[in-house]
Amino acid sequence: MMTRLSVNINKVATLRNARGGNLPDVEQFARDCERFGAEGITVHPRPDERHITRQDVLLLRDIVTTEFNIEGNPQSQFTELVLAVSPAQVTLVPDGLDQLTSDHGWDTKANLDYLIPVVRRFREADIRVSLFVDPIPEMVEYARKAGADRVELYTGPYAEMYDHDPKAAIAAYRPAAEAAKTCSLGLNAGHDLNLRNLNALVTAFPWIDEVSIGHALIADALYLGIEETIRRYKYTIHNYEITTD
Ligand code: PXP
């Protein structure tokens, strides 16, 4: 099994929105990421449309040919948009309106009664559901009880720990990663992953189905270009050279 790279293109929309025109062109960027080897495209439309807009999501529906993953808090506007677009996957995140970025996962135990019908609604529409959780085995187990197909482990703390103690960072995530396997849940990972910390994670947990990466990858692309950046991320994940012709 191979870990797939889903490129989160939020930051490209942030840059575009800074001037109000269509530069850079977010939709063309998604096409090019796929052409250069991305195995998925992720967006996180927020109610204030500060990066990805509702219109972007509707346009991307007809553009993305790999796995389209839409992240967000399942309030009514988000849910209607996702059901209209019918992506391969929805990643449910408990983020607040004023949050800079996602910084914690669901308490799937405390929110079980809330999550069960929410998850069911997407699954009945044939959309795979992933729940964003902190690396706690119990949160993974309750994601299973909520009916999710996958969990996405919040890797912000992993990235922070990795910089001073890589072994401890992996050890801290092992119980939750193993729990996903034991529960027969698919496993995604995301947040603050980069070219330094990615290989250790996917090597320790080769059953990770997908990593979704935005901030560091787009920052790397400023220096390397997006084609070379995607090539390097895939090389890092798969440990082999990818040709892009
Ligand atoms: N996963 C989720 C749920 C997120 O909210 C984000 C940020 O939009 C990411 C992954 C990607 O994180 P980063 O931009 O740090 O790579």
Tab-separated table of C-alpha atoms and ligand atoms in Angstrom:
chain	number	residue	atom	x	y	z
A	1	MET	CA	0.000	0.000	0.000
A	2	MET	CA	1.271	3.449	-0.827
A	3	THR	CA	0.699	6.702	0.948
A	4	ARG	CA	-0.902	9.222	-1.369
A	5	LEU	CA	0.035	12.896	-1.484
A	6	SER	CA	-2.894	15.308	-1.440
A	7	VAL	CA	-1.845	18.896	-2.047
A	8	ASN	CA	-3.759	21.485	-0.027
A	9	ILE	CA	-4.091	24.561	-2.250
A	10	ASN	CA	-5.589	26.999	0.296
A	11	LYS	CA	-2.478	29.175	0.332
A	12	VAL	CA	-2.625	29.672	-3.419
A	13	ALA	CA	-6.090	31.149	-2.914
A	14	THR	CA	-4.766	33.335	-0.074
A	15	LEU	CA	-2.242	34.828	-2.488
A	16	ARG	CA	-4.847	35.344	-5.203
A	17	ASN	CA	-7.293	36.979	-2.778
A	18	ALA	CA	-4.654	39.476	-1.667
A	19	ARG	CA	-5.190	41.403	-4.921
A	20	GLY	CA	-8.724	40.502	-5.882
A	21	GLY	CA	-7.909	39.323	-9.422
A	22	ASN	CA	-7.252	35.789	-10.606
A	23	LEU	CA	-3.488	35.599	-10.154
A	24	PRO	CA	-2.413	32.966	-9.364
A	25	ASP	CA	-5.175	30.934	-10.976
A	26	VAL	CA	-6.216	28.426	-8.303
A	27	GLU	CA	-7.997	26.101	-10.690
A	28	GLN	CA	-5.035	25.978	-13.098
A	29	PHE	CA	-2.776	25.345	-10.120
A	30	ALA	CA	-4.878	22.313	-9.161
A	31	ARG	CA	-4.626	20.969	-12.712
A	32	ASP	CA	-0.863	21.461	-12.678
A	33	CYS	CA	-0.425	19.797	-9.271
A	34	GLU	CA	-2.130	16.730	-10.689
A	35	ARG	CA	-0.023	16.893	-13.853
A	36	PHE	CA	3.113	16.972	-11.690
A	37	GLY	CA	2.051	13.936	-9.688
A	38	ALA	CA	-0.256	15.003	-6.858
A	39	GLU	CA	-2.597	12.146	-6.035
A	40	GLY	CA	-5.235	14.380	-4.518
A	41	ILE	CA	-6.270	17.993	-4.105
A	42	THR	CA	-7.447	19.300	-0.726
A	43	VAL	CA	-9.311	22.518	0.014
A	44	HIS	CA	-10.668	23.930	3.237
A	45	PRO	CA	-13.415	26.435	2.410
A	46	ARG	CA	-14.188	28.596	5.423
A	47	PRO	CA	-17.355	30.590	5.971
A	48	ASP	CA	-15.458	33.903	5.557
A	49	GLU	CA	-13.961	32.651	2.223
A	50	ARG	CA	-10.589	34.051	3.262
A	51	HIS	CA	-8.834	31.634	0.947
A	52	ILE	CA	-10.793	28.987	-0.961
A	53	THR	CA	-14.214	30.301	-1.991
A	54	ARG	CA	-17.453	28.455	-2.557
A	55	GLN	CA	-17.030	29.256	-6.261
A	56	ASP	CA	-13.568	27.627	-6.259
A	57	VAL	CA	-15.021	24.458	-4.801
A	58	LEU	CA	-17.739	24.338	-7.463
A	59	LEU	CA	-15.206	24.899	-10.251
A	60	LEU	CA	-12.773	22.339	-8.842
A	61	ARG	CA	-15.501	19.704	-8.901
A	62	ASP	CA	-15.108	19.492	-12.685
A	63	ILE	CA	-11.338	19.919	-12.687
A	64	VAL	CA	-9.943	17.513	-10.113
A	65	THR	CA	-9.457	14.079	-11.623
A	66	THR	CA	-7.577	12.575	-8.674
A	67	GLU	CA	-9.019	12.468	-5.130
A	68	PHE	CA	-10.862	15.639	-4.230
A	69	ASN	CA	-10.858	16.153	-0.453
A	70	ILE	CA	-12.886	18.942	1.140
A	71	GLU	CA	-12.159	19.795	4.777
A	72	GLY	CA	-14.257	21.788	7.152
A	73	ASN	CA	-16.652	22.095	10.018
A	74	PRO	CA	-19.946	20.452	9.050
A	75	GLN	CA	-22.238	23.401	9.666
A	76	SER	CA	-25.133	23.672	7.208
A	77	GLN	CA	-23.526	25.780	4.432
A	78	PHE	CA	-20.470	23.531	4.334
A	79	THR	CA	-22.555	20.370	4.324
A	80	GLU	CA	-24.739	21.590	1.460
A	81	LEU	CA	-21.677	22.547	-0.581
A	82	VAL	CA	-20.006	19.176	-0.035
A	83	LEU	CA	-23.179	17.276	-0.911
A	84	ALA	CA	-23.553	19.366	-4.094
A	85	VAL	CA	-19.961	18.707	-5.153
A	86	SER	CA	-19.755	15.078	-4.051
A	87	PRO	CA	-15.968	14.828	-3.609
A	88	ALA	CA	-14.150	11.545	-3.011
A	89	GLN	CA	-13.655	12.491	0.632
A	90	VAL	CA	-14.827	14.949	3.228
A	91	THR	CA	-12.606	15.588	6.254
A	92	LEU	CA	-14.607	16.910	9.174
A	93	VAL	CA	-12.734	19.360	11.356
A	94	PRO	CA	-14.000	21.026	14.562
A	95	ASP	CA	-12.549	24.437	13.736
A	96	GLY	CA	-14.030	27.698	14.963
A	97	LEU	CA	-14.841	30.715	12.798
A	98	ASP	CA	-11.972	32.797	14.132
A	99	GLN	CA	-9.353	30.051	14.105
A	100	LEU	CA	-6.205	30.795	12.130
A	101	THR	CA	-5.858	27.113	11.222
A	102	SER	CA	-7.032	23.764	12.607
A	103	ASP	CA	-5.303	23.145	15.908
A	104	HIS	CA	-7.159	20.227	17.478
A	105	GLY	CA	-9.187	17.212	16.520
A	106	TRP	CA	-12.699	16.130	17.455
A	107	ASP	CA	-13.499	14.798	20.857
A	108	THR	CA	-15.247	11.922	19.134
A	109	LYS	CA	-16.419	10.457	22.451
A	110	ALA	CA	-18.109	13.597	23.764
A	111	ASN	CA	-19.528	14.390	20.298
A	112	LEU	CA	-20.544	10.876	19.338
A	113	ASP	CA	-24.297	11.583	19.227
A	114	TYR	CA	-23.681	14.679	17.116
A	115	LEU	CA	-21.268	12.947	14.737
A	116	ILE	CA	-23.248	9.777	13.985
A	117	PRO	CA	-25.973	11.433	11.829
A	118	VAL	CA	-23.489	13.894	10.303
A	119	VAL	CA	-21.195	11.078	9.160
A	120	ARG	CA	-24.142	9.006	7.949
A	121	ARG	CA	-25.434	11.846	5.759
A	122	PHE	CA	-22.157	12.062	3.817
A	123	ARG	CA	-21.706	8.317	3.619
A	124	GLU	CA	-25.217	7.891	2.241
A	125	ALA	CA	-24.141	10.260	-0.526
A	126	ASP	CA	-21.170	7.952	-1.258
A	127	ILE	CA	-18.641	10.387	0.142
A	128	ARG	CA	-15.855	8.887	2.228
A	129	VAL	CA	-15.724	10.471	5.668
A	130	SER	CA	-12.541	11.158	7.568
A	131	LEU	CA	-12.595	12.641	11.077
A	132	PHE	CA	-9.740	14.877	12.164
A	133	VAL	CA	-8.549	13.670	15.582
A	134	ASP	CA	-5.723	14.167	18.025
A	135	PRO	CA	-3.380	11.147	18.301
A	136	ILE	CA	-5.332	9.457	21.092
A	137	PRO	CA	-6.432	5.825	20.615
A	138	GLU	CA	-9.800	6.437	22.285
A	139	MET	CA	-10.581	9.245	19.825
A	140	VAL	CA	-9.820	6.841	16.983
A	141	GLU	CA	-12.041	4.139	18.483
A	142	TYR	CA	-14.941	6.570	18.859
A	143	ALA	CA	-14.452	7.768	15.289
A	144	ARG	CA	-15.144	4.187	14.324
A	145	LYS	CA	-18.260	4.202	16.481
A	146	ALA	CA	-19.361	7.401	14.753
A	147	GLY	CA	-19.276	5.456	11.482
A	148	ALA	CA	-16.286	7.186	9.862
A	149	ASP	CA	-14.239	5.497	7.140
A	150	ARG	CA	-10.985	7.093	8.175
A	151	VAL	CA	-9.345	9.324	10.715
A	152	GLU	CA	-6.868	12.060	9.956
A	153	LEU	CA	-4.316	12.357	12.730
A	154	TYR	CA	-3.512	15.967	13.594
A	155	THR	CA	0.257	16.069	13.127
A	156	GLY	CA	0.932	19.585	14.435
A	157	PRO	CA	2.371	18.235	17.724
A	158	TYR	CA	4.308	15.570	15.773
A	159	ALA	CA	6.031	18.253	13.716
A	160	GLU	CA	6.899	20.263	16.784
A	161	MET	CA	8.290	17.265	18.645
A	162	TYR	CA	10.118	15.920	15.602
A	163	ASP	CA	12.456	18.896	15.457
A	164	HIS	CA	14.039	18.079	18.822
A	165	ASP	CA	13.251	14.377	19.352
A	166	PRO	CA	12.208	12.425	16.246
A	167	LYS	CA	11.970	9.068	18.068
A	168	ALA	CA	9.670	10.500	20.737
A	169	ALA	CA	7.523	12.080	18.019
A	170	ILE	CA	6.982	8.717	16.321
A	171	ALA	CA	6.411	6.935	19.643
A	172	ALA	CA	3.734	9.472	20.592
A	173	TYR	CA	1.763	8.707	17.432
A	174	ARG	CA	2.155	4.927	17.392
A	175	PRO	CA	-0.781	3.987	19.686
A	176	ALA	CA	-3.265	6.043	17.653
A	177	ALA	CA	-1.879	4.832	14.329
A	178	GLU	CA	-2.102	1.216	15.556
A	179	ALA	CA	-5.630	1.834	16.852
A	180	ALA	CA	-6.742	2.886	13.378
A	181	LYS	CA	-5.399	-0.369	11.999
A	182	THR	CA	-7.042	-2.426	14.766
A	183	CYS	CA	-10.384	-0.684	14.165
A	184	SER	CA	-10.082	-1.206	10.381
A	185	LEU	CA	-10.209	2.526	9.854
A	186	GLY	CA	-8.275	4.148	7.046
A	187	LEU	CA	-5.555	6.500	8.205
A	188	ASN	CA	-4.718	9.996	6.973
A	189	ALA	CA	-2.320	12.501	8.485
A	190	GLY	CA	-1.986	16.238	8.165
A	191	HIS	CA	-0.742	19.519	9.514
A	192	ASP	CA	2.768	20.931	9.554
A	193	LEU	CA	4.196	18.034	7.572
A	194	ASN	CA	7.237	18.986	5.515
A	195	LEU	CA	10.264	17.583	3.685
A	196	ARG	CA	12.135	17.070	6.973
A	197	ASN	CA	9.537	15.229	9.039
A	198	LEU	CA	7.470	13.380	6.424
A	199	ASN	CA	9.633	10.373	5.630
A	200	ALA	CA	9.924	9.238	9.255
A	201	LEU	CA	6.143	9.308	9.642
A	202	VAL	CA	5.276	7.317	6.536
A	203	THR	CA	8.133	4.890	7.177
A	204	ALA	CA	6.962	4.216	10.756
A	205	PHE	CA	3.314	3.906	9.711
A	206	PRO	CA	3.293	2.632	6.140
A	207	TRP	CA	-0.442	2.029	6.361
A	208	ILE	CA	-1.081	5.789	6.202
A	209	ASP	CA	-3.404	6.142	3.217
A	210	GLU	CA	-2.948	9.849	2.601
A	211	VAL	CA	-1.033	12.876	3.781
A	212	SER	CA	-2.491	16.279	3.029
A	213	ILE	CA	0.068	19.039	2.940
A	214	GLY	CA	-0.330	22.733	2.258
A	215	HIS	CA	1.663	25.369	4.048
A	216	ALA	CA	5.189	23.948	3.864
A	217	LEU	CA	4.700	22.556	0.380
A	218	ILE	CA	3.537	25.865	-1.053
A	219	ALA	CA	6.379	27.650	0.779
A	220	ASP	CA	8.870	25.187	-0.744
A	221	ALA	CA	7.368	25.865	-4.166
A	222	LEU	CA	8.413	29.530	-3.882
A	223	TYR	CA	12.010	28.358	-4.095
A	224	LEU	CA	11.747	25.137	-6.074
A	225	GLY	CA	8.699	25.602	-8.280
A	226	ILE	CA	5.630	23.442	-7.827
A	227	GLU	CA	6.754	20.680	-10.213
A	228	GLU	CA	10.049	20.085	-8.417
A	229	THR	CA	8.372	20.449	-5.027
A	230	ILE	CA	5.804	17.756	-5.721
A	231	ARG	CA	8.553	15.533	-7.090
A	232	ARG	CA	10.517	15.935	-3.859
A	233	TYR	CA	7.536	15.277	-1.609
A	234	LYS	CA	6.701	12.142	-3.536
A	235	TYR	CA	10.319	11.058	-3.442
A	236	THR	CA	10.283	11.603	0.314
A	237	ILE	CA	7.114	9.568	0.730
A	238	HIS	CA	7.972	6.734	-1.608
A	239	ASN	CA	11.744	6.748	-1.337
A	240	TYR	CA	12.163	6.565	-5.063
A	241	GLU	CA	12.515	8.935	-7.940
A	242	ILE	CA	9.335	9.909	-9.776
A	243	THR	CA	9.506	10.926	-13.409
A	244	THR	CA	7.048	13.598	-14.390
A	245	ASP	CA	6.929	13.489	-18.186
B	1	PXP	N1	-5.414	18.795	7.597
B	1	PXP	C1	-6.304	19.696	8.059
B	1	PXP	C2	-7.544	19.180	8.702
B	1	PXP	C3	-6.089	21.076	7.940
B	1	PXP	O1	-6.983	21.956	8.407
B	1	PXP	C4	-4.921	21.522	7.274
B	1	PXP	C5	-4.700	22.996	7.084
B	1	PXP	O2	-5.678	23.489	6.216
B	1	PXP	C6	-4.014	20.554	6.802
B	1	PXP	C7	-4.282	19.212	6.984
B	1	PXP	C8	-2.746	20.939	6.109
B	1	PXP	O3	-1.886	21.543	7.031
B	1	PXP	P1	-0.592	22.327	6.530
B	1	PXP	O4	-1.087	23.509	5.746
B	1	PXP	O5	0.123	22.706	7.787
B	1	PXP	O6	0.186	21.388	5.667
